[in-house]
Coordinates of C-alpha atoms and ligand atoms in Angstrom, one line a residue:
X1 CA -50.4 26.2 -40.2
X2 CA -49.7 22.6 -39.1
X3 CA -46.3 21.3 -38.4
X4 CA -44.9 17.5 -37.5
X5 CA -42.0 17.3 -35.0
X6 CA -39.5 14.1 -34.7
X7 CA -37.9 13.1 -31.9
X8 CA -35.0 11.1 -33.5
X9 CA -33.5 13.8 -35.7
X10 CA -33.2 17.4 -35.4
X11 CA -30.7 19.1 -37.4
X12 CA -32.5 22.7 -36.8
X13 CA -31.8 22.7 -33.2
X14 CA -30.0 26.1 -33.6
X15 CA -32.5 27.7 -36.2
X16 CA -35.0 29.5 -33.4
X17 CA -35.5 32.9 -34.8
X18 CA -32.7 33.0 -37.1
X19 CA -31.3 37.0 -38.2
X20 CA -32.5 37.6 -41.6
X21 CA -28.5 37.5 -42.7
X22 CA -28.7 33.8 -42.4
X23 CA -31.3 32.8 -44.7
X24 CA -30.0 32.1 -48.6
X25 CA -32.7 32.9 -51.2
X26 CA -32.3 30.8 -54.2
X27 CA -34.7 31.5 -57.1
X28 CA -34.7 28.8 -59.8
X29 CA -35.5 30.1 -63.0
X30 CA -33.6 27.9 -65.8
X31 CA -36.4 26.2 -67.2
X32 CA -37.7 26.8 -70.6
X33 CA -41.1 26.9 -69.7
X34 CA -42.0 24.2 -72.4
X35 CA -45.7 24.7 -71.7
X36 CA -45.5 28.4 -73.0
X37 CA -44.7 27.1 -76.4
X38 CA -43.0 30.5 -76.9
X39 CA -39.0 31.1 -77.8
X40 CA -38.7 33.5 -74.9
X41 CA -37.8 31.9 -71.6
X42 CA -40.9 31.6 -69.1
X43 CA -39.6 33.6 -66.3
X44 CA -39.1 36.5 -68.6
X45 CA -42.6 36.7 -69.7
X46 CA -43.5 40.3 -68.4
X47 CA -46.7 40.8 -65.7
X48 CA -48.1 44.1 -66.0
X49 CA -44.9 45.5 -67.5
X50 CA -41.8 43.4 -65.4
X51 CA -40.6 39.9 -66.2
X52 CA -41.9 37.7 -63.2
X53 CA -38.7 36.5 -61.9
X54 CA -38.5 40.1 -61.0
X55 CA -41.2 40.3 -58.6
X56 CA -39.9 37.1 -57.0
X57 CA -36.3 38.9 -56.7
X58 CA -38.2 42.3 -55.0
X59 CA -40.0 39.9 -52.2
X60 CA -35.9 37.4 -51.9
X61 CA -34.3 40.9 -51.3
X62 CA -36.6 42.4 -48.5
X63 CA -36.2 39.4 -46.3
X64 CA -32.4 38.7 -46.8
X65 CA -29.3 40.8 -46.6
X66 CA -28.0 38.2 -48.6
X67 CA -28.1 38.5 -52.2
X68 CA -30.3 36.6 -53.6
X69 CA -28.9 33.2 -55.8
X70 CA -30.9 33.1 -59.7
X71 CA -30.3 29.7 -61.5
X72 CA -30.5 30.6 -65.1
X73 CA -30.1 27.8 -68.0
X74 CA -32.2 28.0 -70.8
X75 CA -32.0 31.2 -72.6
X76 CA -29.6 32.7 -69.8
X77 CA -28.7 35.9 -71.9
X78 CA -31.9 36.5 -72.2
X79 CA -32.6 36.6 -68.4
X80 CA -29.7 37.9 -67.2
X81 CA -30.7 41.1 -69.6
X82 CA -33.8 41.2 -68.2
X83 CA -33.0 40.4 -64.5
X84 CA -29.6 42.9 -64.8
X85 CA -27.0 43.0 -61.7
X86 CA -28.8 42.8 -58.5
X87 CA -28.5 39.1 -58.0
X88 CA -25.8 36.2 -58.2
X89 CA -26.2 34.3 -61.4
X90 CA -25.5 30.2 -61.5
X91 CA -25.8 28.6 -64.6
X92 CA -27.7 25.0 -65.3
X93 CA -26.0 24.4 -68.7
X94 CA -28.7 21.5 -68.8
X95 CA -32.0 21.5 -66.8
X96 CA -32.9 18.1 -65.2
X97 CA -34.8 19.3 -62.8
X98 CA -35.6 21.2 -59.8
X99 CA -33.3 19.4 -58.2
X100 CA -30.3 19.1 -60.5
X101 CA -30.8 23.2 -60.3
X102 CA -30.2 23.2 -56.5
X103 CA -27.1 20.7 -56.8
X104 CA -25.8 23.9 -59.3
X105 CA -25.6 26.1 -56.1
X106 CA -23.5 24.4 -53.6
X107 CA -20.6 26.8 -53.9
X108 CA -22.1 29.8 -54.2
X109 CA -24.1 29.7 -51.0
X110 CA -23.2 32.4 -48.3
X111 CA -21.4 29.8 -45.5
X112 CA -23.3 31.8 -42.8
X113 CA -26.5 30.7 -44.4
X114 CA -28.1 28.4 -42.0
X115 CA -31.4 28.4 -44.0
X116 CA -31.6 28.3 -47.6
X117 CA -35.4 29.6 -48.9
X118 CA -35.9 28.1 -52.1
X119 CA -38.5 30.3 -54.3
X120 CA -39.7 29.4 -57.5
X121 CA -39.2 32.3 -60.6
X122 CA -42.8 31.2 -62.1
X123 CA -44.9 32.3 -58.8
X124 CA -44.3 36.1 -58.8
X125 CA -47.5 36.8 -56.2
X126 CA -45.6 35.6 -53.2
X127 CA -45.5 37.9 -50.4
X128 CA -42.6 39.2 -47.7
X129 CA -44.9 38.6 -45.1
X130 CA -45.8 35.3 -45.8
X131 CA -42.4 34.2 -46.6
X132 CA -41.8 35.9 -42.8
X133 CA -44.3 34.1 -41.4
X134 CA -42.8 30.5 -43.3
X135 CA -39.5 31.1 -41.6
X136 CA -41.0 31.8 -38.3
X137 CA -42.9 28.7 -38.4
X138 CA -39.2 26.7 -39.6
X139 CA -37.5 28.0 -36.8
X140 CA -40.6 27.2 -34.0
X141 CA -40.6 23.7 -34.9
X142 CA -37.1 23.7 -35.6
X143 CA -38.1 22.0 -38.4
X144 CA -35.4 20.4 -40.8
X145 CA -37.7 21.9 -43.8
X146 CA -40.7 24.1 -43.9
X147 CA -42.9 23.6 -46.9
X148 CA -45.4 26.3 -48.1
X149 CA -48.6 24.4 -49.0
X150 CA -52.1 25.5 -50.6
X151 CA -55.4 24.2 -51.1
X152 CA -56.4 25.8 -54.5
X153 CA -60.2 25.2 -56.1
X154 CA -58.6 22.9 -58.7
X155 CA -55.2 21.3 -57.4
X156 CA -54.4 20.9 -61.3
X157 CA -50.9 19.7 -62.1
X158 CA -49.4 21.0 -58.8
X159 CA -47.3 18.7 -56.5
X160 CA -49.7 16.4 -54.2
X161 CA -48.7 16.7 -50.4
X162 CA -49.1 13.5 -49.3
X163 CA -49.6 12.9 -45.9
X164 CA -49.6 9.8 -43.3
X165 CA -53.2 9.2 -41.5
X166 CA -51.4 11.1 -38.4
X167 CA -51.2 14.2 -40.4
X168 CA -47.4 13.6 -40.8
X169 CA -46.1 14.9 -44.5
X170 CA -44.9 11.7 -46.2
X171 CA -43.6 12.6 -48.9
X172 CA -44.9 15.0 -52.6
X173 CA -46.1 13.3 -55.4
X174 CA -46.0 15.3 -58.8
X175 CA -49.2 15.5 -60.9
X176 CA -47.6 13.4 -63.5
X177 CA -46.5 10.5 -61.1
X178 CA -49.8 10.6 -59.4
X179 CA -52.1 7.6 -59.1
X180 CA -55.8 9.0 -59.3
X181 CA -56.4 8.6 -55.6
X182 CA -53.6 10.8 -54.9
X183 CA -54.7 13.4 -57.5
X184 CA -57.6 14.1 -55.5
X185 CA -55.4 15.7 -52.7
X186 CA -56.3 19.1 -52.6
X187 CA -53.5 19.9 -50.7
X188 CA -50.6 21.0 -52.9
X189 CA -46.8 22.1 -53.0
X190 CA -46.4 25.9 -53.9
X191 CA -42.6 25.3 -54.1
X192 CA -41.1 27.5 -51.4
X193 CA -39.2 25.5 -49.2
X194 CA -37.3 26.2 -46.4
X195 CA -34.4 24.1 -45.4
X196 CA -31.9 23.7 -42.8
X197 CA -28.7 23.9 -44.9
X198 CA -26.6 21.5 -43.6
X199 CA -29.0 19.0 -44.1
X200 CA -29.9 20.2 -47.5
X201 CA -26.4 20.0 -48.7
X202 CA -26.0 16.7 -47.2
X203 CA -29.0 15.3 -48.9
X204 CA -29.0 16.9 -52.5
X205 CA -26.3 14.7 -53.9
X206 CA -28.6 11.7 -52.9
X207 CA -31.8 12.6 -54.8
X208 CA -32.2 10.0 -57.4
X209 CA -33.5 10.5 -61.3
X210 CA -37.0 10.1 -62.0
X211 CA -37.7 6.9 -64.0
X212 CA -38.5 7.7 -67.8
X213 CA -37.4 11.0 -68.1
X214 CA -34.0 11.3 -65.6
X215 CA -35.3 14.4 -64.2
X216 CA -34.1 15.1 -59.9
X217 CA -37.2 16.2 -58.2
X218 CA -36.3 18.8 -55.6
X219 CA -39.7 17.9 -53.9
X220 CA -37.8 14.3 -53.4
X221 CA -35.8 15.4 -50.2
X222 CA -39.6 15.1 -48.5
X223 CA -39.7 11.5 -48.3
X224 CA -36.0 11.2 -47.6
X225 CA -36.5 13.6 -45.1
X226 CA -39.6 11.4 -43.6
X227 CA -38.2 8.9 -44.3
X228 CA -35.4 9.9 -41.5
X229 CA -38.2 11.2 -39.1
X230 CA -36.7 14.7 -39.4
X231 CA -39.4 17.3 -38.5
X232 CA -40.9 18.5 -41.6
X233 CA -43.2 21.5 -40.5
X234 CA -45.6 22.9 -43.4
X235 CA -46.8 26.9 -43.9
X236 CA -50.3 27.4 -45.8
X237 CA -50.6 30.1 -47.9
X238 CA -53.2 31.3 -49.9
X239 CA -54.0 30.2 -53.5
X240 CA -53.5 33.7 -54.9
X241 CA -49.7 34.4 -53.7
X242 CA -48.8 30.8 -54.8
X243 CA -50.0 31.1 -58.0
X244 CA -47.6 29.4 -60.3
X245 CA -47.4 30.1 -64.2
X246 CA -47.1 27.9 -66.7
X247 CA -48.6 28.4 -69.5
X248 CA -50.5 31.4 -71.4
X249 CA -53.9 31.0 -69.7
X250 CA -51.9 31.3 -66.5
X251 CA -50.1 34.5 -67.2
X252 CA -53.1 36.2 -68.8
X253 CA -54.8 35.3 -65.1
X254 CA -51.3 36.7 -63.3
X255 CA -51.9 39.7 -65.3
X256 CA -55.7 40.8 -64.2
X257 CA -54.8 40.0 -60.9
X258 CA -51.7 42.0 -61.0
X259 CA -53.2 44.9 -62.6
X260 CA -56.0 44.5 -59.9
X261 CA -53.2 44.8 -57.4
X262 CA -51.8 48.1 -58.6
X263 CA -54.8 49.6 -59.4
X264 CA -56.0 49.2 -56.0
X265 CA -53.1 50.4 -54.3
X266 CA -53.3 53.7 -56.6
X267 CA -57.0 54.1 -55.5
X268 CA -56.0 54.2 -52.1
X269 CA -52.7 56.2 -52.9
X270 CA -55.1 59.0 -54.2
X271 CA -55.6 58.0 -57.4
X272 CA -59.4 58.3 -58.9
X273 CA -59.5 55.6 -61.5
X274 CA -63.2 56.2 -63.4
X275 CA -63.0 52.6 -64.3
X276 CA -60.2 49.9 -62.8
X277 CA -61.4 47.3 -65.0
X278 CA -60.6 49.2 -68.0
X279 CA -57.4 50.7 -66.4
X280 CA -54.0 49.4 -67.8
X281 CA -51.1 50.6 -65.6
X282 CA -48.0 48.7 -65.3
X283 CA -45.9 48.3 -62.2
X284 CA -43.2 50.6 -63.1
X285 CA -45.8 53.5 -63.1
X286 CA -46.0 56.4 -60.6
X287 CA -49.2 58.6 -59.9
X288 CA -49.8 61.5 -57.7
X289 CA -52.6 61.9 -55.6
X290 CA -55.5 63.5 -57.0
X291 CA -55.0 62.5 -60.6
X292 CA -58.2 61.5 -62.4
X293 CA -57.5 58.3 -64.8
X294 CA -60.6 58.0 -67.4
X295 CA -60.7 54.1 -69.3
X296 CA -58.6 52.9 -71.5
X297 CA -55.9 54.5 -70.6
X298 CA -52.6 52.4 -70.9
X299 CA -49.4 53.7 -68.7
X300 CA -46.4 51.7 -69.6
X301 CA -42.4 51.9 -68.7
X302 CA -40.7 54.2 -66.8
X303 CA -43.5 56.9 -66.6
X304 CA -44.5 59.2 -63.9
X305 CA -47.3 61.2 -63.6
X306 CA -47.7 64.3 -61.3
X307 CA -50.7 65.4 -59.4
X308 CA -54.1 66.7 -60.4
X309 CA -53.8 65.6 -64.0
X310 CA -56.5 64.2 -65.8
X311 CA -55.4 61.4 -68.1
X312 CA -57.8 59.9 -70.7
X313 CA -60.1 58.3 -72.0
X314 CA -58.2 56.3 -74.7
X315 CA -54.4 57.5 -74.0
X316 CA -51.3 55.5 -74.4
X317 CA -48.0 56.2 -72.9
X318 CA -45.0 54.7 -72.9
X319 CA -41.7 55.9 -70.9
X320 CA -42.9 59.7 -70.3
X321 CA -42.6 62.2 -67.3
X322 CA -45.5 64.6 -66.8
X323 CA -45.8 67.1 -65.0
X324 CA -48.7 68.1 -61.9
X325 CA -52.1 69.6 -63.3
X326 CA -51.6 68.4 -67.1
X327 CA -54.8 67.2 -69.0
X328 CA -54.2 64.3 -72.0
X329 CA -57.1 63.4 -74.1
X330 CA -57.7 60.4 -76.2
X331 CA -53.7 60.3 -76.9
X332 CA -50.4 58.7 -77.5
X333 CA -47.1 59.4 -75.5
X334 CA -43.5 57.9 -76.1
X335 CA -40.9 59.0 -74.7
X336 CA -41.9 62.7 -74.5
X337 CA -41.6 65.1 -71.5
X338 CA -44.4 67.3 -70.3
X339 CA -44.1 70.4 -68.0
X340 CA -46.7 71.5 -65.4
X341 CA -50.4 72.9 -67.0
X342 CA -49.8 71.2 -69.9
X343 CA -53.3 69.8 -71.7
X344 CA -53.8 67.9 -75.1
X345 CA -55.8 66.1 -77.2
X346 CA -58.0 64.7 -78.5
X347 CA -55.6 62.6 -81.5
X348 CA -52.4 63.9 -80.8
X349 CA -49.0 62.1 -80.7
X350 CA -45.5 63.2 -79.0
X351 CA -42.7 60.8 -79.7
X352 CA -39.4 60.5 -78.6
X353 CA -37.4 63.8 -77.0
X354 CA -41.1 65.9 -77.1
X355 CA -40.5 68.3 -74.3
X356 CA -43.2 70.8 -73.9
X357 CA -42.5 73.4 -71.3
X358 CA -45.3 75.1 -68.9
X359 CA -48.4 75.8 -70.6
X360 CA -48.3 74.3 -73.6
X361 CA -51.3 74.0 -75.7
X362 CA -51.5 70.2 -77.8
X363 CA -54.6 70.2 -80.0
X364 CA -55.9 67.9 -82.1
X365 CA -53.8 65.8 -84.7
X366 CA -50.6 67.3 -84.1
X367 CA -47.4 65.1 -84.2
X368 CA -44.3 66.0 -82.0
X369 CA -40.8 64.5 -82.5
X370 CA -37.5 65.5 -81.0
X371 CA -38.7 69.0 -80.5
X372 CA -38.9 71.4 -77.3
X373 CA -41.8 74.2 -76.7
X374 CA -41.1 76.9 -74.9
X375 CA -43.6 78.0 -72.4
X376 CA -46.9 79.1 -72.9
X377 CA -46.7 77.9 -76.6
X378 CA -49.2 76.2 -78.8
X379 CA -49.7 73.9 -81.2
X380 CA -53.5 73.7 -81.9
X381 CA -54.5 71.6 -84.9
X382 CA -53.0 69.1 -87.5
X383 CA -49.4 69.6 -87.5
X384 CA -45.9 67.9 -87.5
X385 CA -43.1 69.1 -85.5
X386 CA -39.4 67.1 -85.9
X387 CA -36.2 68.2 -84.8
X388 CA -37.5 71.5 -84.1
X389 CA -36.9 74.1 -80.9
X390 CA -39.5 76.3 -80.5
X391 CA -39.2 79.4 -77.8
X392 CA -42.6 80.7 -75.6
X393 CA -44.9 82.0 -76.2
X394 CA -45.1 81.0 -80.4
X395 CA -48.4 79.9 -82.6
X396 CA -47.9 77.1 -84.6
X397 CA -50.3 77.9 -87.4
X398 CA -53.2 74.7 -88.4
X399 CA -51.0 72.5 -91.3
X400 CA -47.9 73.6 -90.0
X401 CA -45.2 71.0 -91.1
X402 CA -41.2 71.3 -90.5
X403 CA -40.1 69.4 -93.2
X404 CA -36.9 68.3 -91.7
X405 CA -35.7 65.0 -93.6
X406 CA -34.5 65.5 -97.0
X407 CA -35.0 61.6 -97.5
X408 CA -31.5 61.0 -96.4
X409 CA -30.2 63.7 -93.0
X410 CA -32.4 65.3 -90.4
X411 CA -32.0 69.0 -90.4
X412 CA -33.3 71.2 -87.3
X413 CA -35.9 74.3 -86.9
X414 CA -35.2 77.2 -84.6
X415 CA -38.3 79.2 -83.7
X416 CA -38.1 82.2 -81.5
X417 CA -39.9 83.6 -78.8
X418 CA -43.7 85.2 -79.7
X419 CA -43.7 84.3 -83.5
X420 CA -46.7 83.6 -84.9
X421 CA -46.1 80.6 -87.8
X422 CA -49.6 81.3 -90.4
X423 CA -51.9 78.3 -91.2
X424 CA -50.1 76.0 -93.9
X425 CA -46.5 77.1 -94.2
X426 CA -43.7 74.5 -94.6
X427 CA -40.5 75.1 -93.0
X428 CA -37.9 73.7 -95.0
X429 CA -35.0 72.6 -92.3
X430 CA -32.7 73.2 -91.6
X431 CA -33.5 77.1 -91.1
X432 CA -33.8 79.4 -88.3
X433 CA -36.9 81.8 -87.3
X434 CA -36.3 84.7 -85.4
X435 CA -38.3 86.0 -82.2
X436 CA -41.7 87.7 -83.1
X437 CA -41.6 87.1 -86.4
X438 CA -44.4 85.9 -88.5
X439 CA -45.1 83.4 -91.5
X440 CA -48.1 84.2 -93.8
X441 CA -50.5 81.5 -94.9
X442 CA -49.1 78.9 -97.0
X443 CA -46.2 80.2 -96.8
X444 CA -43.5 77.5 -97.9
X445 CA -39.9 79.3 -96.1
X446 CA -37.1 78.1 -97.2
X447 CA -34.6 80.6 -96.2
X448 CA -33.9 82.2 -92.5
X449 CA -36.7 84.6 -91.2
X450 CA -34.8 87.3 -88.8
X451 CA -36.1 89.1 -85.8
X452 CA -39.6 90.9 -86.2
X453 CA -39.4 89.9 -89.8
X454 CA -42.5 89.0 -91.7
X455 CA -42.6 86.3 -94.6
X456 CA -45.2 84.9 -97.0
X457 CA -45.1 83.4 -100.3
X458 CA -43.5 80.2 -102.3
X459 CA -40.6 80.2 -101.8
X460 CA -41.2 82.9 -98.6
X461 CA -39.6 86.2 -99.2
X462 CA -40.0 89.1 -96.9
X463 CA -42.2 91.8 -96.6
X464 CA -40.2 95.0 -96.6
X465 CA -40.9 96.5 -93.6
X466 CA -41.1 94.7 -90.1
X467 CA -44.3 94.0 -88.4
X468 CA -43.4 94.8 -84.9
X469 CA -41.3 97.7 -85.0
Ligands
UD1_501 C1 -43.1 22.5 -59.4 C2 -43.0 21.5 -58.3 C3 -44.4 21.2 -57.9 C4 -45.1 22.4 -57.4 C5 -45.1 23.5 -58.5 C6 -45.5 24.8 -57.9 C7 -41.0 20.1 -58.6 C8 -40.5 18.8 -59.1 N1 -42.3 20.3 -58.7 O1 -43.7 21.9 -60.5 O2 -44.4 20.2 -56.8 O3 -46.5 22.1 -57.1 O4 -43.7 23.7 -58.9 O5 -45.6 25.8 -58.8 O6 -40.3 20.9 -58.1 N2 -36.4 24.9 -63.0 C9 -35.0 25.0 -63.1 N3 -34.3 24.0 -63.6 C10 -34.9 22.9 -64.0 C11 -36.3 22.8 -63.9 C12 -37.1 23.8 -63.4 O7 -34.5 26.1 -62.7 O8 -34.2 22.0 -64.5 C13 -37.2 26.1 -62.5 C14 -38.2 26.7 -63.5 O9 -37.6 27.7 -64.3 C15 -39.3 27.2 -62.6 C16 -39.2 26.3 -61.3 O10 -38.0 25.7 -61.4 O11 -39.1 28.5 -62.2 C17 -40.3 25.2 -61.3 O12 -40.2 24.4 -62.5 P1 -41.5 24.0 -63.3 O13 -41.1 23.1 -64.4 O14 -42.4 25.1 -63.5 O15 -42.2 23.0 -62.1 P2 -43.7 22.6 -62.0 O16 -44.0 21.5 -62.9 O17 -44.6 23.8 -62.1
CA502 CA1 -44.3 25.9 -62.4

């Protein structure tokens, strides 16, 4: 870290070691994100399963007890959806700028703030810690702003930081305003800014638009702040934290190296991951310790995962609880909800509203929708279940198929406890089988099966006397 004092002006004076209530996070995130060439709103994009404002909004909250300030514009709806309530919302109808998105905020500032942190919602790596460390620095130097630079491999479009032969900052040059001497600066702008807020809200309204395209650079207050010989202190930061994306070949990069992130912190939460590389878990996801997680495997949404399961190869799932010692084979999960000692696989599919109870046995190209299992029950080979509840303890017979849509309603199956449903037989819903009943091979039952009853046949009528008397 380097930092430049002034002797003629120092607005900070009272900044030393400030109480995190008086530092403002502002996030700007109203830009369309042209160079996405996509009809979503950049910030949105998701990184490993969350847009990538909202990993910016996790680091604003854990170093403020302010609420954090999000400058939407283009496509606001769109973020505020994704973003929901946990922030203040300020609208750029139009977006000229970094700057013109800063003026937006002037009213909706906290008055105690005596620093505003600017963040940017396009660098989602940043870190608490070295935001921390930023402020520190600002408030040592009692600087009037504290810039977070980085001196990245290739300094591509970034902001230059241009500095005087004493080491002074002199002002930013953008990429696009850059003469070729000054685009060989390696040192660039990552964006986050600290300022003194007085002096920011004195010198917003004084940035002036860019020539050509009218745009107000925020990273304009440098040289007016230089200009005034007001301490200007800078941070450095790594290149990874500071990545900013703006375009696809950006975010696919943000991806691997936030996938890298969370597989790393389940491997040393626990987790045995066979193969990280090959490992797709998004940020949202839990694991217990001493889970086994074989490639290919793909854990999206809201979905936890117990302990001591093994999960894959080649499993999907979306938005599902499971349970501790489970075992999921070659698979895909949506939406379903899976007991302890549960195993499955290889080729089977639960949708949305599967709940299978302790025990349950999943084979091979079974299909489970909107249907419970009671404990201990199985379900071994190429099936559909829909709309069905089944008690513990029942076979579902190889071919088994409720047939529960009648091309226009759903209809529901009741199975009871210990009945034994033959290879083959339809169950035409909606219907009711009793508890220890059974269904003979290709049996097709359209009527109710009672209590210990036995059926076989098409249509299925009953055998005369019960099996299980
Ligand atoms: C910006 C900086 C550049 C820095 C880089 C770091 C400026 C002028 N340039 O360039 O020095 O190296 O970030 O990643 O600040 N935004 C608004 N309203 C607007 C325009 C932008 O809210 O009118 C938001 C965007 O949504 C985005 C952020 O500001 O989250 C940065 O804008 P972007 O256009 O990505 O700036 P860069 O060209 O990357
Ligand atoms: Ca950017």
């Amino acid at each position: 870290m380097t930092t430049s004092q002034s002797e003629i002006q120092n607005p900070a004076e009272r900044g030393a070691s400030s109480p995190k209530s008086t530092i403002q996070c502002v996030i700007l995130a109203a830009g369309q994100g042209t160079r996405m060439k996509s009809a979503q709103p950049k910030v949105v994009h998701a990184i490993a399963g969350r847009p990538m404002v909202d990993y910016v909004i996790d680091t604003a909250l854990s170093i403020s007890d302010l609420c954090p300030i999000v400058v939407i514009g283009y496509g606001a709806d769109s973020v505020r959806t994704a973003i929901g309530d946990r922030v203040e919302y300020v609208l750029q109808t139009e977006q000229h700028g970094t700057g013109h998105a800063m003026l937006q905020t002037r009213d909706q500032i906290d008055p105690s703030a005596e620093i505003v942190l600017v963040l940017y919602g396009d660098t989602p790596f940043i870190t608490p810690e070295t935001l921390r460390d930023m402020i520190d620095a600002h408030a040592k130097a009692k600087a009037t702003l504290t810039l977070l630079t980085f001196k990245p491999i290739d300094p591509a479009n970034y902001g230059r930081i241009v500095r005087a032969p004493t080491g002074k900052v002199k002002n930013i040059i953008e990429y696009k305003e850059a003469t070729p001497e000054q685009r060989t600066i390696r040192e660039v702008n990552s964006g986050f800014v600290c300022y003194h807020a007085r002096w920011l809200w004195e010198h917003l309204p004084k940035l002036q638009p860019q020539p050509g395209h009218g745009e107000l650079y925020l990273t304009d207050l440098v040289s007016m702040a230089a200009r005034e010989r007001a301490t200007i202190a800078t941070c450095e930061a790594s290149e990874a934290e500071v990545l900013g994306i703006n375009d696809r070949v950006e975010l696919a990069r943000a991806e691997q190296l936030m996938r890298d992130h969370i597989n790393h912190n389940l491997m040393l939460n626990g987790i045995t991951l066979i193969d990280p590389a090959h490992t797709y878990v998004e940020a949202t996801v839990t694991i217990g310790a001493d889970t086994i997680v074989y490639p290919g495997t793909h854990l999206y949404g809201k979905t936890a995962i117990g302990s001591h399961c093994q999960i894959g190869p080649a499993t999907i799932i979306h938005d599902s609880q499971i349970g501790n010692h489970c075992t999921i084979v070659a698979s895909m999960l949506e939406g379903a909800t899976l007991e302890d000692d549960v195993d499955m696989g290889p080729f089977s599919h639960l949708r949305k509203g599967a709940y299978l109870s302790k025990g349950v046995h999943i084979g091979n190209f079974a299909e489970v929708k909107n249907s419970r299992l009671g404990q201990g029950s199985k379900q071994g080979h190429f099936s559909y279940l829909g709309d069905a509840t089944i008690g513990a303890d029942v076979n579902i017979g190889a071919g088994t198929i409720t047939c529960n849509f009648d091309g226009v309603n759903k209809f529901p199956t009741e199975i009871g406890d210990g009945t034994f449903i033959g290879s083959d037989t339809l169950i035409v819903a909606p219907i009711k089988i009793g508890q220890n009943a059974r269904t003979g091979a290709g049996s097709v039952v359209t009527h109710d099966v009672g209590d210990n009853e036995l059926v076989y046949g098409v249509p299925a009528k009953p055998k005369k006397k019960s099996v299980n008397p």
